[in-house]
Short mmCIF file of N, CA and C in Angstrom, two decimals:
data_model
loop_
_atom_site.label_atom_id
_atom_site.label_comp_id
_atom_site.label_asym_id
_atom_site.label_seq_id
_atom_site.Cartn_x
_atom_site.Cartn_y
_atom_site.Cartn_z
N MET A 1 6.36 8.65 -7.94
CA MET A 1 6.10 9.77 -8.80
C MET A 1 4.83 10.49 -8.34
N GLN A 2 4.89 11.79 -8.29
CA GLN A 2 3.74 12.56 -7.88
C GLN A 2 2.96 13.01 -9.10
N GLY A 3 1.64 12.91 -9.03
CA GLY A 3 0.80 13.26 -10.17
C GLY A 3 -0.09 14.45 -9.89
N ASP A 4 -0.99 14.72 -10.79
CA ASP A 4 -1.95 15.80 -10.60
C ASP A 4 -2.89 15.42 -9.46
N ILE A 5 -3.14 16.36 -8.58
CA ILE A 5 -4.00 16.09 -7.42
C ILE A 5 -5.45 16.12 -7.85
N ILE A 6 -6.19 15.11 -7.44
CA ILE A 6 -7.64 15.06 -7.65
C ILE A 6 -8.28 15.50 -6.35
N ARG A 7 -9.04 16.54 -6.38
CA ARG A 7 -9.74 17.01 -5.18
C ARG A 7 -11.05 16.25 -5.03
N ARG A 8 -11.49 16.09 -3.79
CA ARG A 8 -12.76 15.46 -3.51
C ARG A 8 -13.85 16.29 -4.16
N GLY A 9 -14.76 15.62 -4.82
CA GLY A 9 -15.85 16.37 -5.43
C GLY A 9 -16.63 15.58 -6.45
N ALA A 10 -17.32 16.30 -7.30
CA ALA A 10 -18.27 15.70 -8.24
C ALA A 10 -17.64 14.68 -9.17
N GLU A 11 -16.40 14.87 -9.54
CA GLU A 11 -15.76 13.95 -10.49
C GLU A 11 -15.01 12.82 -9.81
N SER A 12 -14.51 13.03 -8.61
CA SER A 12 -13.59 12.05 -8.03
C SER A 12 -14.07 11.36 -6.77
N GLY A 13 -15.00 11.96 -6.01
CA GLY A 13 -15.42 11.36 -4.75
C GLY A 13 -14.30 11.41 -3.73
N PRO A 14 -14.45 10.88 -2.54
CA PRO A 14 -15.70 10.28 -2.08
C PRO A 14 -16.80 11.33 -1.99
N TRP A 15 -18.03 10.87 -2.05
CA TRP A 15 -19.15 11.79 -2.10
C TRP A 15 -20.01 11.68 -0.85
N ASP A 16 -20.63 12.78 -0.53
CA ASP A 16 -21.67 12.77 0.48
C ASP A 16 -22.93 12.24 -0.20
N ILE A 17 -23.78 11.56 0.51
CA ILE A 17 -24.99 10.95 -0.08
C ILE A 17 -25.86 12.01 -0.75
N GLU A 18 -25.77 13.25 -0.32
CA GLU A 18 -26.55 14.35 -0.89
C GLU A 18 -25.98 14.84 -2.22
N GLU A 19 -24.76 14.44 -2.56
CA GLU A 19 -24.07 14.98 -3.73
C GLU A 19 -24.27 14.17 -5.01
N ILE A 20 -24.77 12.94 -4.91
CA ILE A 20 -24.90 12.10 -6.10
C ILE A 20 -26.23 11.36 -6.08
N ASP A 21 -26.61 10.89 -7.24
CA ASP A 21 -27.81 10.06 -7.38
C ASP A 21 -27.40 8.61 -7.20
N VAL A 22 -27.88 7.97 -6.14
CA VAL A 22 -27.51 6.59 -5.85
C VAL A 22 -28.60 5.60 -6.23
N SER A 23 -29.65 6.07 -6.89
CA SER A 23 -30.79 5.20 -7.18
C SER A 23 -30.43 4.02 -8.07
N ASP A 24 -29.44 4.13 -8.93
CA ASP A 24 -29.06 3.04 -9.81
C ASP A 24 -27.82 2.28 -9.33
N LEU A 25 -27.35 2.57 -8.12
CA LEU A 25 -26.13 1.93 -7.61
C LEU A 25 -26.48 0.84 -6.61
N ALA A 26 -25.76 -0.27 -6.70
CA ALA A 26 -25.89 -1.33 -5.70
C ALA A 26 -24.88 -1.02 -4.60
N LEU A 27 -25.39 -0.60 -3.43
CA LEU A 27 -24.53 -0.21 -2.32
C LEU A 27 -24.82 -1.06 -1.09
N ILE A 28 -23.79 -1.32 -0.32
CA ILE A 28 -23.92 -1.98 0.97
C ILE A 28 -23.90 -0.86 2.01
N ASP A 29 -24.94 -0.82 2.84
CA ASP A 29 -25.04 0.20 3.88
C ASP A 29 -24.28 -0.28 5.11
N MET A 30 -23.18 0.40 5.42
CA MET A 30 -22.35 0.05 6.57
C MET A 30 -22.52 1.06 7.70
N GLY A 31 -23.66 1.70 7.76
CA GLY A 31 -23.89 2.72 8.77
C GLY A 31 -23.48 4.07 8.23
N GLY A 32 -22.31 4.55 8.63
CA GLY A 32 -21.82 5.85 8.17
C GLY A 32 -21.19 5.82 6.80
N ILE A 33 -21.05 4.64 6.22
CA ILE A 33 -20.42 4.49 4.90
C ILE A 33 -21.30 3.58 4.05
N ARG A 34 -21.47 3.93 2.80
CA ARG A 34 -22.09 3.03 1.83
C ARG A 34 -21.05 2.74 0.76
N VAL A 35 -20.85 1.45 0.51
CA VAL A 35 -19.83 1.06 -0.46
C VAL A 35 -20.46 0.30 -1.61
N PRO A 36 -19.91 0.47 -2.82
CA PRO A 36 -20.46 -0.25 -3.97
C PRO A 36 -20.20 -1.75 -3.88
N VAL A 37 -21.13 -2.51 -4.39
CA VAL A 37 -21.03 -3.97 -4.42
C VAL A 37 -20.22 -4.39 -5.64
N SER A 38 -19.34 -5.37 -5.45
CA SER A 38 -18.58 -5.93 -6.56
C SER A 38 -18.51 -7.44 -6.34
N ALA A 39 -18.73 -8.20 -7.40
CA ALA A 39 -18.76 -9.65 -7.28
C ALA A 39 -17.45 -10.24 -6.76
N ASP A 40 -16.33 -9.60 -7.07
CA ASP A 40 -15.04 -10.15 -6.67
C ASP A 40 -14.45 -9.44 -5.44
N MET A 41 -15.31 -8.79 -4.65
CA MET A 41 -14.86 -8.08 -3.46
C MET A 41 -15.51 -8.68 -2.22
N ALA A 42 -14.68 -8.96 -1.21
CA ALA A 42 -15.19 -9.42 0.08
C ALA A 42 -15.32 -8.22 1.01
N VAL A 43 -16.42 -8.17 1.73
CA VAL A 43 -16.71 -7.07 2.65
C VAL A 43 -16.65 -7.59 4.07
N HIS A 44 -15.78 -6.99 4.89
CA HIS A 44 -15.61 -7.42 6.28
C HIS A 44 -15.89 -6.24 7.21
N PRO A 45 -17.09 -6.18 7.79
CA PRO A 45 -17.38 -5.10 8.72
C PRO A 45 -16.57 -5.25 10.01
N ILE A 46 -16.23 -4.13 10.61
CA ILE A 46 -15.55 -4.11 11.90
C ILE A 46 -16.54 -3.48 12.87
N GLU A 47 -16.98 -4.27 13.84
CA GLU A 47 -18.05 -3.85 14.74
C GLU A 47 -17.57 -3.79 16.18
N ALA A 48 -18.24 -2.94 16.94
CA ALA A 48 -18.06 -2.89 18.39
C ALA A 48 -19.39 -2.51 18.99
N ASP A 49 -19.81 -3.25 19.99
CA ASP A 49 -21.09 -2.99 20.66
C ASP A 49 -22.25 -2.92 19.68
N GLY A 50 -22.22 -3.78 18.66
CA GLY A 50 -23.31 -3.85 17.70
C GLY A 50 -23.35 -2.75 16.65
N GLU A 51 -22.33 -1.89 16.62
CA GLU A 51 -22.30 -0.81 15.63
C GLU A 51 -21.12 -1.00 14.69
N ASN A 52 -21.34 -0.68 13.41
CA ASN A 52 -20.25 -0.72 12.44
C ASN A 52 -19.32 0.46 12.66
N LEU A 53 -18.04 0.17 12.90
CA LEU A 53 -17.05 1.22 13.08
C LEU A 53 -16.29 1.48 11.80
N ALA A 54 -16.06 0.43 11.04
CA ALA A 54 -15.26 0.53 9.82
C ALA A 54 -15.61 -0.68 8.96
N VAL A 55 -15.02 -0.70 7.77
CA VAL A 55 -15.21 -1.83 6.87
C VAL A 55 -13.91 -2.06 6.11
N THR A 56 -13.54 -3.33 5.98
CA THR A 56 -12.39 -3.70 5.16
C THR A 56 -12.92 -4.34 3.89
N LEU A 57 -12.46 -3.84 2.76
CA LEU A 57 -12.88 -4.34 1.45
C LEU A 57 -11.68 -5.07 0.83
N VAL A 58 -11.82 -6.36 0.57
CA VAL A 58 -10.72 -7.14 0.02
C VAL A 58 -11.03 -7.47 -1.42
N GLN A 59 -10.16 -7.01 -2.30
CA GLN A 59 -10.30 -7.30 -3.72
C GLN A 59 -8.92 -7.70 -4.24
N GLY A 60 -8.79 -8.95 -4.61
CA GLY A 60 -7.48 -9.45 -5.02
C GLY A 60 -6.54 -9.40 -3.82
N ASP A 61 -5.37 -8.81 -4.02
CA ASP A 61 -4.37 -8.72 -2.96
C ASP A 61 -4.32 -7.33 -2.33
N THR A 62 -5.39 -6.56 -2.47
CA THR A 62 -5.46 -5.23 -1.88
C THR A 62 -6.62 -5.18 -0.90
N ALA A 63 -6.37 -4.54 0.26
CA ALA A 63 -7.40 -4.50 1.30
C ALA A 63 -7.45 -3.12 1.95
N PRO A 64 -8.27 -2.21 1.43
CA PRO A 64 -8.43 -0.93 2.13
C PRO A 64 -9.44 -1.07 3.27
N GLN A 65 -9.11 -0.45 4.38
CA GLN A 65 -10.05 -0.37 5.50
C GLN A 65 -10.57 1.07 5.53
N LEU A 66 -11.89 1.24 5.46
CA LEU A 66 -12.51 2.55 5.43
C LEU A 66 -13.18 2.86 6.75
N GLN A 67 -12.98 4.09 7.22
CA GLN A 67 -13.64 4.52 8.44
C GLN A 67 -14.04 5.99 8.28
N ALA A 68 -15.28 6.29 8.61
CA ALA A 68 -15.79 7.66 8.52
C ALA A 68 -15.89 8.26 9.91
N TYR A 69 -15.64 9.55 9.98
CA TYR A 69 -15.71 10.30 11.24
C TYR A 69 -16.55 11.55 11.03
N ARG A 70 -17.22 12.00 12.08
CA ARG A 70 -17.85 13.31 12.03
C ARG A 70 -16.74 14.35 12.05
N ALA A 71 -16.88 15.35 11.23
CA ALA A 71 -15.84 16.37 11.14
C ALA A 71 -15.93 17.34 12.31
N ASN A 72 -14.78 17.63 12.88
CA ASN A 72 -14.60 18.70 13.83
C ASN A 72 -13.11 19.01 13.83
N SER A 73 -12.65 19.87 14.70
CA SER A 73 -11.25 20.27 14.65
C SER A 73 -10.29 19.11 14.90
N SER A 74 -10.71 18.08 15.65
CA SER A 74 -9.82 16.96 15.91
C SER A 74 -10.04 15.80 14.94
N ALA A 75 -11.02 15.91 14.06
CA ALA A 75 -11.28 14.82 13.11
C ALA A 75 -11.28 15.34 11.68
N SER A 76 -10.36 16.22 11.37
CA SER A 76 -10.12 16.60 9.98
C SER A 76 -8.96 15.75 9.50
N TRP A 77 -8.79 15.62 8.19
CA TRP A 77 -7.70 14.79 7.68
C TRP A 77 -6.35 15.34 8.14
N ASP A 78 -6.18 16.65 8.20
CA ASP A 78 -4.91 17.22 8.67
C ASP A 78 -4.61 16.78 10.10
N ALA A 79 -5.61 16.85 11.00
CA ALA A 79 -5.40 16.50 12.41
C ALA A 79 -5.19 15.00 12.58
N VAL A 80 -5.99 14.18 11.91
CA VAL A 80 -5.86 12.73 12.03
C VAL A 80 -4.52 12.27 11.46
N ARG A 81 -4.12 12.86 10.34
CA ARG A 81 -2.83 12.50 9.72
C ARG A 81 -1.68 12.82 10.67
N ALA A 82 -1.70 13.99 11.30
CA ALA A 82 -0.63 14.36 12.23
C ALA A 82 -0.56 13.38 13.41
N ASP A 83 -1.72 13.01 13.97
CA ASP A 83 -1.75 12.05 15.07
C ASP A 83 -1.24 10.68 14.65
N MET A 84 -1.61 10.25 13.44
CA MET A 84 -1.16 8.93 12.97
C MET A 84 0.36 8.91 12.77
N ILE A 85 0.91 9.99 12.25
CA ILE A 85 2.37 10.06 12.05
C ILE A 85 3.09 9.93 13.39
N ILE A 86 2.61 10.63 14.41
CA ILE A 86 3.19 10.54 15.74
C ILE A 86 3.11 9.10 16.26
N GLY A 87 1.95 8.46 16.09
CA GLY A 87 1.76 7.09 16.55
C GLY A 87 2.65 6.08 15.85
N ILE A 88 2.80 6.23 14.55
CA ILE A 88 3.64 5.30 13.78
C ILE A 88 5.10 5.45 14.19
N ARG A 89 5.55 6.70 14.35
CA ARG A 89 6.94 6.92 14.78
C ARG A 89 7.17 6.40 16.19
N ALA A 90 6.16 6.49 17.07
CA ALA A 90 6.29 5.97 18.44
C ALA A 90 6.46 4.45 18.45
N GLN A 91 5.99 3.79 17.38
CA GLN A 91 6.14 2.33 17.26
C GLN A 91 7.40 1.97 16.48
N ALA A 92 8.29 2.93 16.27
CA ALA A 92 9.54 2.75 15.52
C ALA A 92 9.29 2.52 14.03
N GLY A 93 8.16 2.99 13.54
CA GLY A 93 7.87 2.88 12.11
C GLY A 93 8.49 4.03 11.33
N GLU A 94 8.69 3.79 10.07
CA GLU A 94 9.17 4.84 9.16
C GLU A 94 7.96 5.41 8.45
N VAL A 95 7.88 6.74 8.40
CA VAL A 95 6.68 7.36 7.84
C VAL A 95 7.06 8.65 7.12
N LYS A 96 6.35 8.90 6.02
CA LYS A 96 6.51 10.18 5.34
C LYS A 96 5.18 10.58 4.74
N GLU A 97 5.01 11.88 4.56
CA GLU A 97 3.83 12.38 3.86
C GLU A 97 4.17 12.45 2.39
N TRP A 98 3.20 12.15 1.57
CA TRP A 98 3.39 12.09 0.13
C TRP A 98 2.18 12.73 -0.53
N THR A 99 2.42 13.60 -1.47
CA THR A 99 1.31 14.20 -2.20
C THR A 99 1.21 13.53 -3.56
N ASP A 100 0.05 12.96 -3.82
CA ASP A 100 -0.18 12.26 -5.08
C ASP A 100 -1.59 12.59 -5.54
N ARG A 101 -2.11 11.81 -6.47
CA ARG A 101 -3.43 12.11 -7.06
C ARG A 101 -4.54 12.25 -6.04
N ALA A 102 -4.49 11.49 -4.95
CA ALA A 102 -5.54 11.54 -3.94
C ALA A 102 -5.29 12.63 -2.89
N GLY A 103 -4.28 13.45 -3.07
CA GLY A 103 -3.96 14.50 -2.11
C GLY A 103 -2.81 14.06 -1.22
N VAL A 104 -2.76 14.59 0.00
CA VAL A 104 -1.68 14.25 0.92
C VAL A 104 -2.02 12.93 1.61
N GLU A 105 -1.10 12.00 1.54
CA GLU A 105 -1.28 10.69 2.17
C GLU A 105 -0.08 10.38 3.03
N ILE A 106 -0.23 9.34 3.83
CA ILE A 106 0.86 8.81 4.63
C ILE A 106 1.35 7.54 3.95
N ARG A 107 2.66 7.42 3.84
CA ARG A 107 3.27 6.17 3.39
C ARG A 107 4.16 5.70 4.53
N ALA A 108 3.89 4.51 5.04
CA ALA A 108 4.59 4.06 6.24
C ALA A 108 5.03 2.61 6.13
N SER A 109 6.16 2.32 6.75
CA SER A 109 6.62 0.96 6.96
C SER A 109 6.51 0.73 8.46
N VAL A 110 5.59 -0.16 8.83
CA VAL A 110 5.25 -0.38 10.23
C VAL A 110 5.81 -1.72 10.69
N PRO A 111 6.58 -1.72 11.78
CA PRO A 111 7.11 -3.00 12.27
C PRO A 111 6.01 -3.82 12.95
N ARG A 112 6.11 -5.12 12.77
CA ARG A 112 5.20 -6.03 13.46
C ARG A 112 5.89 -7.37 13.60
N VAL A 113 5.28 -8.26 14.37
CA VAL A 113 5.84 -9.58 14.61
C VAL A 113 4.83 -10.60 14.08
N THR A 114 5.31 -11.55 13.29
CA THR A 114 4.43 -12.59 12.75
C THR A 114 4.04 -13.56 13.86
N GLU A 115 3.08 -14.44 13.54
CA GLU A 115 2.66 -15.45 14.52
C GLU A 115 3.81 -16.35 14.95
N SER A 116 4.78 -16.54 14.05
CA SER A 116 5.93 -17.38 14.39
C SER A 116 7.03 -16.61 15.12
N GLY A 117 6.79 -15.33 15.40
CA GLY A 117 7.76 -14.54 16.16
C GLY A 117 8.78 -13.79 15.33
N GLN A 118 8.63 -13.82 14.00
CA GLN A 118 9.56 -13.14 13.12
C GLN A 118 9.22 -11.65 13.03
N PRO A 119 10.22 -10.78 13.25
CA PRO A 119 9.95 -9.35 13.04
C PRO A 119 9.94 -9.03 11.54
N VAL A 120 8.93 -8.32 11.10
CA VAL A 120 8.79 -7.91 9.70
C VAL A 120 8.28 -6.48 9.67
N THR A 121 8.31 -5.88 8.50
CA THR A 121 7.69 -4.58 8.33
C THR A 121 6.58 -4.72 7.30
N ARG A 122 5.58 -3.90 7.46
CA ARG A 122 4.42 -3.92 6.56
C ARG A 122 4.27 -2.51 5.99
N ASP A 123 4.25 -2.41 4.67
CA ASP A 123 4.01 -1.12 4.03
C ASP A 123 2.51 -0.85 3.98
N VAL A 124 2.12 0.36 4.35
CA VAL A 124 0.72 0.78 4.26
C VAL A 124 0.67 2.21 3.73
N ARG A 125 -0.41 2.50 3.07
CA ARG A 125 -0.73 3.87 2.64
C ARG A 125 -1.99 4.27 3.38
N VAL A 126 -2.03 5.52 3.85
CA VAL A 126 -3.20 6.02 4.54
C VAL A 126 -3.64 7.28 3.81
N LEU A 127 -4.88 7.25 3.34
CA LEU A 127 -5.44 8.39 2.61
C LEU A 127 -6.61 8.95 3.40
N GLY A 128 -6.89 10.22 3.20
CA GLY A 128 -8.02 10.83 3.88
C GLY A 128 -8.68 11.87 3.00
N SER A 129 -9.94 12.13 3.31
CA SER A 129 -10.70 13.12 2.57
C SER A 129 -11.71 13.78 3.49
N ASP A 130 -11.73 15.11 3.47
CA ASP A 130 -12.71 15.85 4.25
C ASP A 130 -13.92 16.14 3.39
N GLY A 131 -15.10 15.92 3.94
CA GLY A 131 -16.35 16.21 3.24
C GLY A 131 -17.19 17.16 4.07
N PRO A 132 -18.40 17.40 3.64
CA PRO A 132 -19.28 18.30 4.39
C PRO A 132 -19.77 17.66 5.69
N GLY A 133 -19.08 17.94 6.79
CA GLY A 133 -19.47 17.37 8.07
C GLY A 133 -18.84 16.03 8.38
N TRP A 134 -17.93 15.53 7.56
CA TRP A 134 -17.31 14.23 7.79
C TRP A 134 -15.89 14.19 7.26
N MET A 135 -15.15 13.17 7.70
CA MET A 135 -13.81 12.87 7.20
C MET A 135 -13.77 11.36 6.97
N LEU A 136 -13.23 10.95 5.84
CA LEU A 136 -13.09 9.53 5.51
C LEU A 136 -11.61 9.18 5.50
N ARG A 137 -11.25 8.09 6.19
CA ARG A 137 -9.88 7.61 6.20
C ARG A 137 -9.84 6.22 5.59
N ALA A 138 -8.83 5.97 4.75
CA ALA A 138 -8.61 4.65 4.17
C ALA A 138 -7.18 4.22 4.50
N ILE A 139 -7.06 3.06 5.13
CA ILE A 139 -5.75 2.45 5.38
C ILE A 139 -5.64 1.31 4.38
N VAL A 140 -4.69 1.42 3.48
CA VAL A 140 -4.59 0.46 2.37
C VAL A 140 -3.41 -0.48 2.62
N GLY A 141 -3.72 -1.77 2.72
CA GLY A 141 -2.70 -2.80 2.91
C GLY A 141 -2.66 -3.71 1.70
N GLY A 142 -1.76 -4.67 1.74
CA GLY A 142 -1.61 -5.60 0.63
C GLY A 142 -0.92 -4.90 -0.54
N ASP A 143 -1.17 -5.40 -1.75
CA ASP A 143 -0.51 -4.83 -2.93
C ASP A 143 -0.75 -3.33 -3.08
N GLY A 144 -1.95 -2.87 -2.78
CA GLY A 144 -2.27 -1.45 -2.91
C GLY A 144 -1.57 -0.58 -1.88
N GLY A 145 -1.05 -1.18 -0.82
CA GLY A 145 -0.33 -0.41 0.19
C GLY A 145 1.16 -0.33 -0.04
N ARG A 146 1.65 -1.06 -1.02
CA ARG A 146 3.09 -1.05 -1.29
C ARG A 146 3.47 0.18 -2.10
N PHE A 147 4.57 0.76 -1.75
CA PHE A 147 5.02 1.97 -2.43
C PHE A 147 6.51 1.96 -2.73
N GLY A 148 7.24 1.01 -2.20
CA GLY A 148 8.69 1.02 -2.36
C GLY A 148 9.19 -0.05 -3.27
#
């Protein structure tokens, strides 16, 4: 079901650090991303060459992976979404664009092989948001990534 779209901004986020008062918030600084601390959330940074590239936040059976990019013509949500759709289809995945409360997202069933060699599909949702000079992408797996 498609709902009312929430645009990025003062009420819904994600926010640029200049847009909100963070003085009373407990945040983990992941380099280009600051995420709120939660007692029941595990934080798994993804690093390369000593730099944080992304972060996976695990809460219950949902695991969004967040990655921020500097905005330019090739790193807007429209451009990144188009490239991801091509990549998923090249891997024989099923993919569609879906407009819901968070805007336009990708809903995909991606084929993969388990450690025991069994072919399975994994449902994921990919959301994105353009901000002032940046783009944030979230790949949501687990219960939060299921849509069917």
